[in-house]
Amino acid sequence: TVGSQIDPVEAFYRQRFADAVRLAHLLTGDPSIAEDLAQDAFERVRPRFDGLSSPWAYLRAAVVNACRLPPPLPPPGRRPGSQDRPPR
């Protein structure tokens, strides 16, 4: 925010974040993953925001596309699910 003006991207985020999370949750079935994907989608919207005629439509598409991607690989040297096991 600058002075008393609210940044348009921040206002959009406040208005639509819950909707983006809800959409991602419907598509993934996992609320914590949904929140991460919604946040990632907002990061993709931010640099294009001023040029978008319909930011909500772009955000929805970004959320749907993020939900289609495979989950990220674990860091090198760590097997999937190994964070749940105590170290040996």
PDB file of N, CA, C and O in Angstrom, chain B, residues numbered from 101:
ATOM      1  N   THR B 101       0.830  -1.191   0.000  1.00  0.00           N
ATOM      2  CA  THR B 101       0.000   0.000   0.000  1.00  0.00           C
ATOM      3  C   THR B 101       0.869   1.247   0.000  1.00  0.00           C
ATOM      4  O   THR B 101       1.953   1.258   0.583  1.00  0.00           O
ATOM      5  N   VAL B 102       0.393   2.287  -0.650  1.00  0.00           N
ATOM      6  CA  VAL B 102       1.076   3.563  -0.689  1.00  0.00           C
ATOM      7  C   VAL B 102       0.143   4.578  -0.053  1.00  0.00           C
ATOM      8  O   VAL B 102      -0.947   4.834  -0.565  1.00  0.00           O
ATOM      9  N   GLY B 103       0.571   5.157   1.064  1.00  0.00           N
ATOM     10  CA  GLY B 103      -0.311   6.094   1.759  1.00  0.00           C
ATOM     11  C   GLY B 103      -1.575   5.388   2.177  1.00  0.00           C
ATOM     12  O   GLY B 103      -1.522   4.335   2.812  1.00  0.00           O
ATOM     13  N   SER B 104      -2.703   5.953   1.831  1.00  0.00           N
ATOM     14  CA  SER B 104      -3.978   5.334   2.195  1.00  0.00           C
ATOM     15  C   SER B 104      -4.574   4.534   1.045  1.00  0.00           C
ATOM     16  O   SER B 104      -5.629   3.919   1.199  1.00  0.00           O
ATOM     17  N   GLN B 105      -3.894   4.538  -0.129  1.00  0.00           N
ATOM     18  CA  GLN B 105      -4.403   3.785  -1.269  1.00  0.00           C
ATOM     19  C   GLN B 105      -4.007   2.320  -1.149  1.00  0.00           C
ATOM     20  O   GLN B 105      -2.895   1.989  -0.738  1.00  0.00           O
ATOM     21  N   ILE B 106      -4.939   1.455  -1.515  1.00  0.00           N
ATOM     22  CA  ILE B 106      -4.650   0.020  -1.515  1.00  0.00           C
ATOM     23  C   ILE B 106      -4.200  -0.366  -2.919  1.00  0.00           C
ATOM     24  O   ILE B 106      -4.830   0.002  -3.911  1.00  0.00           O
ATOM     25  N   ASP B 107      -3.114  -1.102  -2.985  1.00  0.00           N
ATOM     26  CA  ASP B 107      -2.606  -1.618  -4.244  1.00  0.00           C
ATOM     27  C   ASP B 107      -3.689  -2.481  -4.896  1.00  0.00           C
ATOM     28  O   ASP B 107      -4.261  -3.335  -4.218  1.00  0.00           O
ATOM     29  N   PRO B 108      -3.994  -2.291  -6.193  1.00  0.00           N
ATOM     30  CA  PRO B 108      -5.047  -3.075  -6.846  1.00  0.00           C
ATOM     31  C   PRO B 108      -4.794  -4.585  -6.799  1.00  0.00           C
ATOM     32  O   PRO B 108      -5.735  -5.371  -6.690  1.00  0.00           O
ATOM     33  N   VAL B 109      -3.527  -4.985  -6.882  1.00  0.00           N
ATOM     34  CA  VAL B 109      -3.215  -6.419  -6.820  1.00  0.00           C
ATOM     35  C   VAL B 109      -3.513  -6.946  -5.418  1.00  0.00           C
ATOM     36  O   VAL B 109      -4.047  -8.044  -5.262  1.00  0.00           O
ATOM     37  N   GLU B 110      -3.170  -6.169  -4.412  1.00  0.00           N
ATOM     38  CA  GLU B 110      -3.458  -6.573  -3.034  1.00  0.00           C
ATOM     39  C   GLU B 110      -4.962  -6.664  -2.798  1.00  0.00           C
ATOM     40  O   GLU B 110      -5.435  -7.597  -2.149  1.00  0.00           O
ATOM     41  N   ALA B 111      -5.706  -5.706  -3.319  1.00  0.00           N
ATOM     42  CA  ALA B 111      -7.166  -5.736  -3.174  1.00  0.00           C
ATOM     43  C   ALA B 111      -7.746  -6.963  -3.871  1.00  0.00           C
ATOM     44  O   ALA B 111      -8.645  -7.613  -3.338  1.00  0.00           O
ATOM     45  N   PHE B 112      -7.236  -7.281  -5.058  1.00  0.00           N
ATOM     46  CA  PHE B 112      -7.685  -8.466  -5.792  1.00  0.00           C
ATOM     47  C   PHE B 112      -7.361  -9.732  -5.005  1.00  0.00           C
ATOM     48  O   PHE B 112      -8.178 -10.649  -4.919  1.00  0.00           O
ATOM     49  N   TYR B 113      -6.165  -9.772  -4.436  1.00  0.00           N
ATOM     50  CA  TYR B 113      -5.751 -10.917  -3.627  1.00  0.00           C
ATOM     51  C   TYR B 113      -6.714 -11.105  -2.456  1.00  0.00           C
ATOM     52  O   TYR B 113      -7.192 -12.213  -2.210  1.00  0.00           O
ATOM     53  N   ARG B 114      -6.992 -10.038  -1.750  1.00  0.00           N
ATOM     54  CA  ARG B 114      -7.913 -10.133  -0.604  1.00  0.00           C
ATOM     55  C   ARG B 114      -9.312 -10.566  -1.028  1.00  0.00           C
ATOM     56  O   ARG B 114      -9.990 -11.301  -0.310  1.00  0.00           O
ATOM     57  N   GLN B 115      -9.731 -10.106  -2.195  1.00  0.00           N
ATOM     58  CA  GLN B 115     -11.083 -10.425  -2.682  1.00  0.00           C
ATOM     59  C   GLN B 115     -11.181 -11.868  -3.182  1.00  0.00           C
ATOM     60  O   GLN B 115     -12.209 -12.517  -2.988  1.00  0.00           O
ATOM     61  N   ARG B 116     -10.134 -12.372  -3.817  1.00  0.00           N
ATOM     62  CA  ARG B 116     -10.249 -13.646  -4.537  1.00  0.00           C
ATOM     63  C   ARG B 116      -9.436 -14.816  -3.992  1.00  0.00           C
ATOM     64  O   ARG B 116      -9.567 -15.929  -4.499  1.00  0.00           O
ATOM     65  N   PHE B 117      -8.598 -14.600  -2.969  1.00  0.00           N
ATOM     66  CA  PHE B 117      -7.763 -15.699  -2.490  1.00  0.00           C
ATOM     67  C   PHE B 117      -8.601 -16.883  -2.020  1.00  0.00           C
ATOM     68  O   PHE B 117      -8.315 -18.023  -2.386  1.00  0.00           O
ATOM     69  N   ALA B 118      -9.619 -16.633  -1.224  1.00  0.00           N
ATOM     70  CA  ALA B 118     -10.455 -17.736  -0.720  1.00  0.00           C
ATOM     71  C   ALA B 118     -11.121 -18.487  -1.871  1.00  0.00           C
ATOM     72  O   ALA B 118     -11.253 -19.710  -1.818  1.00  0.00           O
ATOM     73  N   ASP B 119     -11.540 -17.766  -2.912  1.00  0.00           N
ATOM     74  CA  ASP B 119     -12.151 -18.419  -4.079  1.00  0.00           C
ATOM     75  C   ASP B 119     -11.130 -19.306  -4.797  1.00  0.00           C
ATOM     76  O   ASP B 119     -11.451 -20.416  -5.222  1.00  0.00           O
ATOM     77  N   ALA B 120      -9.900 -18.808  -4.926  1.00  0.00           N
ATOM     78  CA  ALA B 120      -8.856 -19.586  -5.595  1.00  0.00           C
ATOM     79  C   ALA B 120      -8.520 -20.844  -4.791  1.00  0.00           C
ATOM     80  O   ALA B 120      -8.329 -21.917  -5.363  1.00  0.00           O
ATOM     81  N   VAL B 121      -8.451 -20.711  -3.480  1.00  0.00           N
ATOM     82  CA  VAL B 121      -8.176 -21.873  -2.621  1.00  0.00           C
ATOM     83  C   VAL B 121      -9.322 -22.884  -2.723  1.00  0.00           C
ATOM     84  O   VAL B 121      -9.087 -24.089  -2.817  1.00  0.00           O
ATOM     85  N   ARG B 122     -10.537 -22.395  -2.704  1.00  0.00           N
ATOM     86  CA  ARG B 122     -11.701 -23.283  -2.809  1.00  0.00           C
ATOM     87  C   ARG B 122     -11.673 -24.062  -4.125  1.00  0.00           C
ATOM     88  O   ARG B 122     -11.922 -25.267  -4.133  1.00  0.00           O
ATOM     89  N   LEU B 123     -11.373 -23.384  -5.236  1.00  0.00           N
ATOM     90  CA  LEU B 123     -11.283 -24.057  -6.531  1.00  0.00           C
ATOM     91  C   LEU B 123     -10.176 -25.115  -6.520  1.00  0.00           C
ATOM     92  O   LEU B 123     -10.386 -26.243  -6.967  1.00  0.00           O
ATOM     93  N   ALA B 124      -9.015 -24.754  -6.014  1.00  0.00           N
ATOM     94  CA  ALA B 124      -7.907 -25.709  -5.956  1.00  0.00           C
ATOM     95  C   ALA B 124      -8.246 -26.893  -5.050  1.00  0.00           C
ATOM     96  O   ALA B 124      -7.869 -28.028  -5.342  1.00  0.00           O
ATOM     97  N   HIS B 125      -8.953 -26.631  -3.960  1.00  0.00           N
ATOM     98  CA  HIS B 125      -9.349 -27.715  -3.044  1.00  0.00           C
ATOM     99  C   HIS B 125     -10.310 -28.667  -3.748  1.00  0.00           C
ATOM    100  O   HIS B 125     -10.199 -29.883  -3.593  1.00  0.00           O
ATOM    101  N   LEU B 126     -11.248 -28.126  -4.516  1.00  0.00           N
ATOM    102  CA  LEU B 126     -12.178 -28.983  -5.259  1.00  0.00           C
ATOM    103  C   LEU B 126     -11.438 -29.873  -6.259  1.00  0.00           C
ATOM    104  O   LEU B 126     -11.820 -31.019  -6.493  1.00  0.00           O
ATOM    105  N   LEU B 127     -10.382 -29.327  -6.837  1.00  0.00           N
ATOM    106  CA  LEU B 127      -9.638 -30.071  -7.857  1.00  0.00           C
ATOM    107  C   LEU B 127      -8.617 -31.047  -7.286  1.00  0.00           C
ATOM    108  O   LEU B 127      -8.313 -32.062  -7.912  1.00  0.00           O
ATOM    109  N   THR B 128      -8.084 -30.747  -6.100  1.00  0.00           N
ATOM    110  CA  THR B 128      -7.034 -31.606  -5.529  1.00  0.00           C
ATOM    111  C   THR B 128      -7.527 -32.476  -4.377  1.00  0.00           C
ATOM    112  O   THR B 128      -6.994 -33.561  -4.144  1.00  0.00           O
ATOM    113  N   GLY B 129      -8.541 -32.004  -3.659  1.00  0.00           N
ATOM    114  CA  GLY B 129      -9.019 -32.724  -2.490  1.00  0.00           C
ATOM    115  C   GLY B 129      -8.152 -32.522  -1.253  1.00  0.00           C
ATOM    116  O   GLY B 129      -8.408 -33.137  -0.218  1.00  0.00           O
ATOM    117  N   ASP B 130      -7.135 -31.672  -1.342  1.00  0.00           N
ATOM    118  CA  ASP B 130      -6.220 -31.463  -0.220  1.00  0.00           C
ATOM    119  C   ASP B 130      -6.141 -29.968   0.101  1.00  0.00           C
ATOM    120  O   ASP B 130      -5.638 -29.190  -0.710  1.00  0.00           O
ATOM    121  N   PRO B 131      -6.634 -29.556   1.283  1.00  0.00           N
ATOM    122  CA  PRO B 131      -6.670 -28.124   1.593  1.00  0.00           C
ATOM    123  C   PRO B 131      -5.301 -27.458   1.688  1.00  0.00           C
ATOM    124  O   PRO B 131      -5.169 -26.293   1.315  1.00  0.00           O
ATOM    125  N   SER B 132      -4.283 -28.159   2.174  1.00  0.00           N
ATOM    126  CA  SER B 132      -2.968 -27.511   2.287  1.00  0.00           C
ATOM    127  C   SER B 132      -2.312 -27.360   0.922  1.00  0.00           C
ATOM    128  O   SER B 132      -1.679 -26.340   0.648  1.00  0.00           O
ATOM    129  N   ILE B 133      -2.458 -28.358   0.072  1.00  0.00           N
ATOM    130  CA  ILE B 133      -1.936 -28.241  -1.291  1.00  0.00           C
ATOM    131  C   ILE B 133      -2.701 -27.155  -2.033  1.00  0.00           C
ATOM    132  O   ILE B 133      -2.115 -26.392  -2.801  1.00  0.00           O
ATOM    133  N   ALA B 134      -3.999 -27.085  -1.807  1.00  0.00           N
ATOM    134  CA  ALA B 134      -4.833 -26.078  -2.465  1.00  0.00           C
ATOM    135  C   ALA B 134      -4.358 -24.672  -2.142  1.00  0.00           C
ATOM    136  O   ALA B 134      -4.304 -23.817  -3.026  1.00  0.00           O
ATOM    137  N   GLU B 135      -4.017 -24.428  -0.902  1.00  0.00           N
ATOM    138  CA  GLU B 135      -3.541 -23.100  -0.502  1.00  0.00           C
ATOM    139  C   GLU B 135      -2.218 -22.765  -1.198  1.00  0.00           C
ATOM    140  O   GLU B 135      -2.033 -21.644  -1.670  1.00  0.00           O
ATOM    141  N   ASP B 136      -1.308 -23.726  -1.262  1.00  0.00           N
ATOM    142  CA  ASP B 136      -0.027 -23.506  -1.945  1.00  0.00           C
ATOM    143  C   ASP B 136      -0.236 -23.220  -3.433  1.00  0.00           C
ATOM    144  O   ASP B 136       0.381 -22.310  -3.987  1.00  0.00           O
ATOM    145  N   LEU B 137      -1.106 -23.998  -4.076  1.00  0.00           N
ATOM    146  CA  LEU B 137      -1.353 -23.810  -5.502  1.00  0.00           C
ATOM    147  C   LEU B 137      -2.016 -22.465  -5.780  1.00  0.00           C
ATOM    148  O   LEU B 137      -1.697 -21.808  -6.771  1.00  0.00           O
ATOM    149  N   ALA B 138      -2.929 -22.056  -4.916  1.00  0.00           N
ATOM    150  CA  ALA B 138      -3.578 -20.754  -5.091  1.00  0.00           C
ATOM    151  C   ALA B 138      -2.544 -19.642  -4.965  1.00  0.00           C
ATOM    152  O   ALA B 138      -2.557 -18.690  -5.745  1.00  0.00           O
ATOM    153  N   GLN B 139      -1.662 -19.756  -4.001  1.00  0.00           N
ATOM    154  CA  GLN B 139      -0.610 -18.749  -3.825  1.00  0.00           C
ATOM    155  C   GLN B 139       0.291 -18.701  -5.056  1.00  0.00           C
ATOM    156  O   GLN B 139       0.637 -17.619  -5.531  1.00  0.00           O
ATOM    157  N   ASP B 140       0.670 -19.865  -5.573  1.00  0.00           N
ATOM    158  CA  ASP B 140       1.505 -19.917  -6.776  1.00  0.00           C
ATOM    159  C   ASP B 140       0.784 -19.266  -7.961  1.00  0.00           C
ATOM    160  O   ASP B 140       1.403 -18.549  -8.748  1.00  0.00           O
ATOM    161  N   ALA B 141      -0.507 -19.514  -8.086  1.00  0.00           N
ATOM    162  CA  ALA B 141      -1.283 -18.930  -9.179  1.00  0.00           C
ATOM    163  C   ALA B 141      -1.303 -17.403  -9.069  1.00  0.00           C
ATOM    164  O   ALA B 141      -1.182 -16.713 -10.081  1.00  0.00           O
ATOM    165  N   PHE B 142      -1.452 -16.872  -7.859  1.00  0.00           N
ATOM    166  CA  PHE B 142      -1.415 -15.422  -7.677  1.00  0.00           C
ATOM    167  C   PHE B 142      -0.054 -14.862  -8.092  1.00  0.00           C
ATOM    168  O   PHE B 142       0.016 -13.767  -8.651  1.00  0.00           O
ATOM    169  N   GLU B 143       1.010 -15.588  -7.830  1.00  0.00           N
ATOM    170  CA  GLU B 143       2.338 -15.128  -8.236  1.00  0.00           C
ATOM    171  C   GLU B 143       2.449 -15.045  -9.760  1.00  0.00           C
ATOM    172  O   GLU B 143       3.168 -14.194 -10.284  1.00  0.00           O
ATOM    173  N   ARG B 144       1.746 -15.917 -10.465  1.00  0.00           N
ATOM    174  CA  ARG B 144       1.748 -15.854 -11.933  1.00  0.00           C
ATOM    175  C   ARG B 144       0.897 -14.690 -12.439  1.00  0.00           C
ATOM    176  O   ARG B 144       1.185 -14.127 -13.495  1.00  0.00           O
ATOM    177  N   VAL B 145      -0.135 -14.330 -11.703  1.00  0.00           N
ATOM    178  CA  VAL B 145      -1.012 -13.219 -12.106  1.00  0.00           C
ATOM    179  C   VAL B 145      -0.325 -11.875 -11.891  1.00  0.00           C
ATOM    180  O   VAL B 145      -0.468 -10.967 -12.711  1.00  0.00           O
ATOM    181  N   ARG B 146       0.413 -11.742 -10.806  1.00  0.00           N
ATOM    182  CA  ARG B 146       0.972 -10.438 -10.399  1.00  0.00           C
ATOM    183  C   ARG B 146       1.675  -9.676 -11.527  1.00  0.00           C
ATOM    184  O   ARG B 146       1.328  -8.518 -11.757  1.00  0.00           O
ATOM    185  N   PRO B 147       2.642 -10.262 -12.241  1.00  0.00           N
ATOM    186  CA  PRO B 147       3.349  -9.464 -13.251  1.00  0.00           C
ATOM    187  C   PRO B 147       2.480  -9.067 -14.446  1.00  0.00           C
ATOM    188  O   PRO B 147       2.822  -8.129 -15.166  1.00  0.00           O
ATOM    189  N   ARG B 148       1.379  -9.754 -14.664  1.00  0.00           N
ATOM    190  CA  ARG B 148       0.511  -9.487 -15.815  1.00  0.00           C
ATOM    191  C   ARG B 148      -0.736  -8.690 -15.434  1.00  0.00           C
ATOM    192  O   ARG B 148      -1.515  -8.299 -16.304  1.00  0.00           O
ATOM    193  N   PHE B 149      -0.922  -8.452 -14.152  1.00  0.00           N
ATOM    194  CA  PHE B 149      -2.188  -7.925 -13.630  1.00  0.00           C
ATOM    195  C   PHE B 149      -2.683  -6.689 -14.371  1.00  0.00           C
ATOM    196  O   PHE B 149      -3.849  -6.638 -14.763  1.00  0.00           O
ATOM    197  N   ASP B 150      -1.828  -5.696 -14.571  1.00  0.00           N
ATOM    198  CA  ASP B 150      -2.255  -4.440 -15.195  1.00  0.00           C
ATOM    199  C   ASP B 150      -2.748  -4.621 -16.625  1.00  0.00           C
ATOM    200  O   ASP B 150      -3.561  -3.827 -17.097  1.00  0.00           O
ATOM    201  N   GLY B 151      -2.275  -5.641 -17.317  1.00  0.00           N
ATOM    202  CA  GLY B 151      -2.684  -5.855 -18.700  1.00  0.00           C
ATOM    203  C   GLY B 151      -3.841  -6.813 -18.880  1.00  0.00           C
ATOM    204  O   GLY B 151      -4.269  -7.057 -20.008  1.00  0.00           O
ATOM    205  N   LEU B 152      -4.355  -7.359 -17.794  1.00  0.00           N
ATOM    206  CA  LEU B 152      -5.434  -8.350 -17.896  1.00  0.00           C
ATOM    207  C   LEU B 152      -6.801  -7.678 -17.947  1.00  0.00           C
ATOM    208  O   LEU B 152      -7.102  -6.794 -17.145  1.00  0.00           O
ATOM    209  N   SER B 153      -7.616  -8.106 -18.895  1.00  0.00           N
ATOM    210  CA  SER B 153      -8.983  -7.575 -18.943  1.00  0.00           C
ATOM    211  C   SER B 153      -9.867  -8.277 -17.914  1.00  0.00           C
ATOM    212  O   SER B 153     -10.854  -7.709 -17.446  1.00  0.00           O
ATOM    213  N   SER B 154      -9.510  -9.513 -17.565  1.00  0.00           N
ATOM    214  CA  SER B 154     -10.271 -10.263 -16.570  1.00  0.00           C
ATOM    215  C   SER B 154      -9.309 -11.039 -15.664  1.00  0.00           C
ATOM    216  O   SER B 154      -9.044 -12.217 -15.903  1.00  0.00           O
ATOM    217  N   PRO B 155      -8.787 -10.379 -14.627  1.00  0.00           N
ATOM    218  CA  PRO B 155      -7.834 -11.059 -13.746  1.00  0.00           C
ATOM    219  C   PRO B 155      -8.401 -12.325 -13.112  1.00  0.00           C
ATOM    220  O   PRO B 155      -7.670 -13.301 -12.942  1.00  0.00           O
ATOM    221  N   TRP B 156      -9.688 -12.335 -12.758  1.00  0.00           N
ATOM    222  CA  TRP B 156     -10.280 -13.508 -12.132  1.00  0.00           C
ATOM    223  C   TRP B 156     -10.271 -14.698 -13.086  1.00  0.00           C
ATOM    224  O   TRP B 156      -9.978 -15.818 -12.668  1.00  0.00           O
ATOM    225  N   ALA B 157     -10.584 -14.474 -14.353  1.00  0.00           N
ATOM    226  CA  ALA B 157     -10.552 -15.564 -15.335  1.00  0.00           C
ATOM    227  C   ALA B 157      -9.130 -16.102 -15.494  1.00  0.00           C
ATOM    228  O   ALA B 157      -8.923 -17.313 -15.570  1.00  0.00           O
ATOM    229  N   TYR B 158      -8.158 -15.198 -15.544  1.00  0.00           N
ATOM    230  CA  TYR B 158      -6.757 -15.614 -15.665  1.00  0.00           C
ATOM    231  C   TYR B 158      -6.336 -16.402 -14.427  1.00  0.00           C
ATOM    232  O   TYR B 158      -5.651 -17.419 -14.537  1.00  0.00           O
ATOM    233  N   LEU B 159      -6.745 -15.932 -13.254  1.00  0.00           N
ATOM    234  CA  LEU B 159      -6.397 -16.621 -12.011  1.00  0.00           C
ATOM    235  C   LEU B 159      -7.020 -18.017 -11.973  1.00  0.00           C
ATOM    236  O   LEU B 159      -6.357 -18.986 -11.602  1.00  0.00           O
ATOM    237  N   ARG B 160      -8.281 -18.117 -12.352  1.00  0.00           N
ATOM    238  CA  ARG B 160      -8.933 -19.439 -12.376  1.00  0.00           C
ATOM    239  C   ARG B 160      -8.172 -20.396 -13.285  1.00  0.00           C
ATOM    240  O   ARG B 160      -7.923 -21.544 -12.917  1.00  0.00           O
ATOM    241  N   ALA B 161      -7.801 -19.920 -14.474  1.00  0.00           N
ATOM    242  CA  ALA B 161      -7.054 -20.770 -15.409  1.00  0.00           C
ATOM    243  C   ALA B 161      -5.697 -21.162 -14.807  1.00  0.00           C
ATOM    244  O   ALA B 161      -5.259 -22.302 -14.956  1.00  0.00           O
ATOM    245  N   ALA B 162      -5.039 -20.224 -14.134  1.00  0.00           N
ATOM    246  CA  ALA B 162      -3.751 -20.521 -13.507  1.00  0.00           C
ATOM    247  C   ALA B 162      -3.906 -21.572 -12.411  1.00  0.00           C
ATOM    248  O   ALA B 162      -3.056 -22.452 -12.272  1.00  0.00           O
ATOM    249  N   VAL B 163      -4.980 -21.486 -11.635  1.00  0.00           N
ATOM    250  CA  VAL B 163      -5.240 -22.475 -10.578  1.00  0.00           C
ATOM    251  C   VAL B 163      -5.491 -23.846 -11.200  1.00  0.00           C
ATOM    252  O   VAL B 163      -4.906 -24.838 -10.765  1.00  0.00           O
ATOM    253  N   VAL B 164      -6.348 -23.910 -12.207  1.00  0.00           N
ATOM    254  CA  VAL B 164      -6.652 -25.191 -12.861  1.00  0.00           C
ATOM    255  C   VAL B 164      -5.382 -25.795 -13.449  1.00  0.00           C
ATOM    256  O   VAL B 164      -5.130 -26.989 -13.288  1.00  0.00           O
ATOM    257  N   ASN B 165      -4.585 -24.981 -14.125  1.00  0.00           N
ATOM    258  CA  ASN B 165      -3.334 -25.492 -14.710  1.00  0.00           C
ATOM    259  C   ASN B 165      -2.375 -25.972 -13.635  1.00  0.00           C
ATOM    260  O   ASN B 165      -1.724 -27.003 -13.807  1.00  0.00           O
ATOM    261  N   ALA B 166      -2.276 -25.246 -12.531  1.00  0.00           N
ATOM    262  CA  ALA B 166      -1.397 -25.670 -11.433  1.00  0.00           C
ATOM    263  C   ALA B 166      -1.846 -27.007 -10.859  1.00  0.00           C
ATOM    264  O   ALA B 166      -1.016 -27.830 -10.474  1.00  0.00           O
ATOM    265  N   CYS B 167      -3.145 -27.223 -10.800  1.00  0.00           N
ATOM    266  CA  CYS B 167      -3.673 -28.483 -10.262  1.00  0.00           C
ATOM    267  C   CYS B 167      -3.409 -29.652 -11.205  1.00  0.00           C
ATOM    268  O   CYS B 167      -3.409 -30.803 -10.769  1.00  0.00           O
ATOM    269  N   ARG B 168      -3.189 -29.383 -12.464  1.00  0.00           N
ATOM    270  CA  ARG B 168      -2.916 -30.436 -13.444  1.00  0.00           C
ATOM    271  C   ARG B 168      -1.466 -30.893 -13.416  1.00  0.00           C
ATOM    272  O   ARG B 168      -1.157 -32.008 -13.835  1.00  0.00           O
ATOM    273  N   LEU B 169      -0.580 -30.043 -12.927  1.00  0.00           N
ATOM    274  CA  LEU B 169       0.849 -30.370 -12.919  1.00  0.00           C
ATOM    275  C   LEU B 169       1.139 -31.462 -11.897  1.00  0.00           C
ATOM    276  O   LEU B 169       0.467 -31.546 -10.869  1.00  0.00           O
ATOM    277  N   PRO B 170       2.134 -32.297 -12.173  1.00  0.00           N
ATOM    278  CA  PRO B 170       2.516 -33.296 -11.165  1.00  0.00           C
ATOM    279  C   PRO B 170       3.125 -32.595  -9.946  1.00  0.00           C
ATOM    280  O   PRO B 170       3.630 -31.480 -10.071  1.00  0.00           O
ATOM    281  N   PRO B 171       3.085 -33.232  -8.769  1.00  0.00           N
ATOM    282  CA  PRO B 171       3.687 -32.610  -7.587  1.00  0.00           C
ATOM    283  C   PRO B 171       5.187 -32.441  -7.783  1.00  0.00           C
ATOM    284  O   PRO B 171       5.806 -33.210  -8.518  1.00  0.00           O
ATOM    285  N   PRO B 172       5.778 -31.437  -7.131  1.00  0.00           N
ATOM    286  CA  PRO B 172       7.218 -31.228  -7.293  1.00  0.00           C
ATOM    287  C   PRO B 172       8.013 -32.398  -6.747  1.00  0.00           C
ATOM    288  O   PRO B 172       7.580 -33.086  -5.823  1.00  0.00           O
ATOM    289  N   LEU B 173       9.172 -32.612  -7.327  1.00  0.00           N
ATOM    290  CA  LEU B 173      10.057 -33.681  -6.863  1.00  0.00           C
ATOM    291  C   LEU B 173      10.672 -33.293  -5.525  1.00  0.00           C
ATOM    292  O   LEU B 173      10.853 -32.107  -5.249  1.00  0.00           O
ATOM    293  N   PRO B 174      10.995 -34.274  -4.693  1.00  0.00           N
ATOM    294  CA  PRO B 174      11.665 -33.957  -3.424  1.00  0.00           C
ATOM    295  C   PRO B 174      13.075 -33.443  -3.697  1.00  0.00           C
ATOM    296  O   PRO B 174      13.620 -33.682  -4.774  1.00  0.00           O
ATOM    297  N   PRO B 175      13.668 -32.743  -2.740  1.00  0.00           N
ATOM    298  CA  PRO B 175      15.049 -32.279  -2.930  1.00  0.00           C
ATOM    299  C   PRO B 175      15.985 -33.449  -3.164  1.00  0.00           C
ATOM    300  O   PRO B 175      15.688 -34.564  -2.736  1.00  0.00           O
ATOM    301  N   PRO B 176      17.128 -33.221  -3.842  1.00  0.00           N
ATOM    302  CA  PRO B 176      18.083 -34.314  -4.091  1.00  0.00           C
ATOM    303  C   PRO B 176      18.485 -35.000  -2.779  1.00  0.00           C
ATOM    304  O   PRO B 176      18.712 -34.346  -1.762  1.00  0.00           O
ATOM    305  N   GLY B 177      18.566 -36.316  -2.830  1.00  0.00           N
ATOM    306  CA  GLY B 177      18.967 -37.075  -1.656  1.00  0.00           C
ATOM    307  C   GLY B 177      17.816 -37.425  -0.731  1.00  0.00           C
ATOM    308  O   GLY B 177      18.026 -38.107   0.273  1.00  0.00           O
ATOM    309  N   ARG B 178      16.617 -36.982  -1.037  1.00  0.00           N
ATOM    310  CA  ARG B 178      15.461 -37.278  -0.192  1.00  0.00           C
ATOM    311  C   ARG B 178      14.427 -38.029  -1.032  1.00  0.00           C
ATOM    312  O   ARG B 178      14.049 -37.596  -2.121  1.00  0.00           O
ATOM    313  N   ARG B 179      13.994 -39.139  -0.506  1.00  0.00           N
ATOM    314  CA  ARG B 179      12.992 -39.929  -1.197  1.00  0.00           C
ATOM    315  C   ARG B 179      11.608 -39.374  -0.891  1.00  0.00           C
ATOM    316  O   ARG B 179      11.400 -38.776   0.165  1.00  0.00           O
ATOM    317  N   PRO B 180      10.654 -39.566  -1.812  1.00  0.00           N
ATOM    318  CA  PRO B 180       9.287 -39.133  -1.516  1.00  0.00           C
ATOM    319  C   PRO B 180       8.790 -39.775  -0.228  1.00  0.00           C
ATOM    320  O   PRO B 180       8.930 -40.984  -0.044  1.00  0.00           O
ATOM    321  N   GLY B 181       8.222 -38.992   0.648  1.00  0.00           N
ATOM    322  CA  GLY B 181       7.687 -39.491   1.910  1.00  0.00           C
ATOM    323  C   GLY B 181       8.721 -39.640   3.007  1.00  0.00           C
ATOM    324  O   GLY B 181       8.362 -39.949   4.143  1.00  0.00           O
ATOM    325  N   SER B 182      10.002 -39.431   2.703  1.00  0.00           N
ATOM    326  CA  SER B 182      11.037 -39.649   3.714  1.00  0.00           C
ATOM    327  C   SER B 182      10.971 -38.623   4.838  1.00  0.00           C
ATOM    328  O   SER B 182      11.495 -38.873   5.924  1.00  0.00           O
ATOM    329  N   GLN B 183      10.330 -37.457   4.599  1.00  0.00           N
ATOM    330  CA  GLN B 183      10.211 -36.454   5.651  1.00  0.00           C
ATOM    331  C   GLN B 183       9.319 -36.948   6.790  1.00  0.00           C
ATOM    332  O   GLN B 183       9.351 -36.399   7.891  1.00  0.00           O
ATOM    333  N   ASP B 184       8.523 -37.984   6.521  1.00  0.00           N
ATOM    334  CA  ASP B 184       7.629 -38.516   7.542  1.00  0.00           C
ATOM    335  C   ASP B 184       8.321 -39.553   8.444  1.00  0.00           C
ATOM    336  O   ASP B 184       7.793 -39.922   9.493  1.00  0.00           O
ATOM    337  N   ARG B 185       9.486 -40.008   8.028  1.00  0.00           N
ATOM    338  CA  ARG B 185      10.186 -41.036   8.796  1.00  0.00           C
ATOM    339  C   ARG B 185      11.304 -40.402   9.618  1.00  0.00           C
ATOM    340  O   ARG B 185      11.940 -39.447   9.170  1.00  0.00           O
ATOM    341  N   PRO B 186      11.546 -40.925  10.814  1.00  0.00           N
ATOM    342  CA  PRO B 186      12.674 -40.392  11.593  1.00  0.00           C
ATOM    343  C   PRO B 186      13.980 -40.787  10.917  1.00  0.00           C
ATOM    344  O   PRO B 186      14.054 -41.847  10.294  1.00  0.00           O
ATOM    345  N   PRO B 187      15.030 -39.939  11.029  1.00  0.00           N
ATOM    346  CA  PRO B 187      16.321 -40.279  10.424  1.00  0.00           C
ATOM    347  C   PRO B 187      16.922 -41.503  11.102  1.00  0.00           C
ATOM    348  O   PRO B 187      16.652 -41.767  12.273  1.00  0.00           O
ATOM    349  N   ARG B 188      17.728 -42.239  10.371  1.00  0.00           N
ATOM    350  CA  ARG B 188      18.361 -43.448  10.919  1.00  0.00           C
ATOM    351  C   ARG B 188      19.659 -43.115  11.578  1.00  0.00           C
ATOM    352  O   ARG B 188      20.334 -44.004  12.097  1.00  0.00           O
TER     353      ARG B 188
END
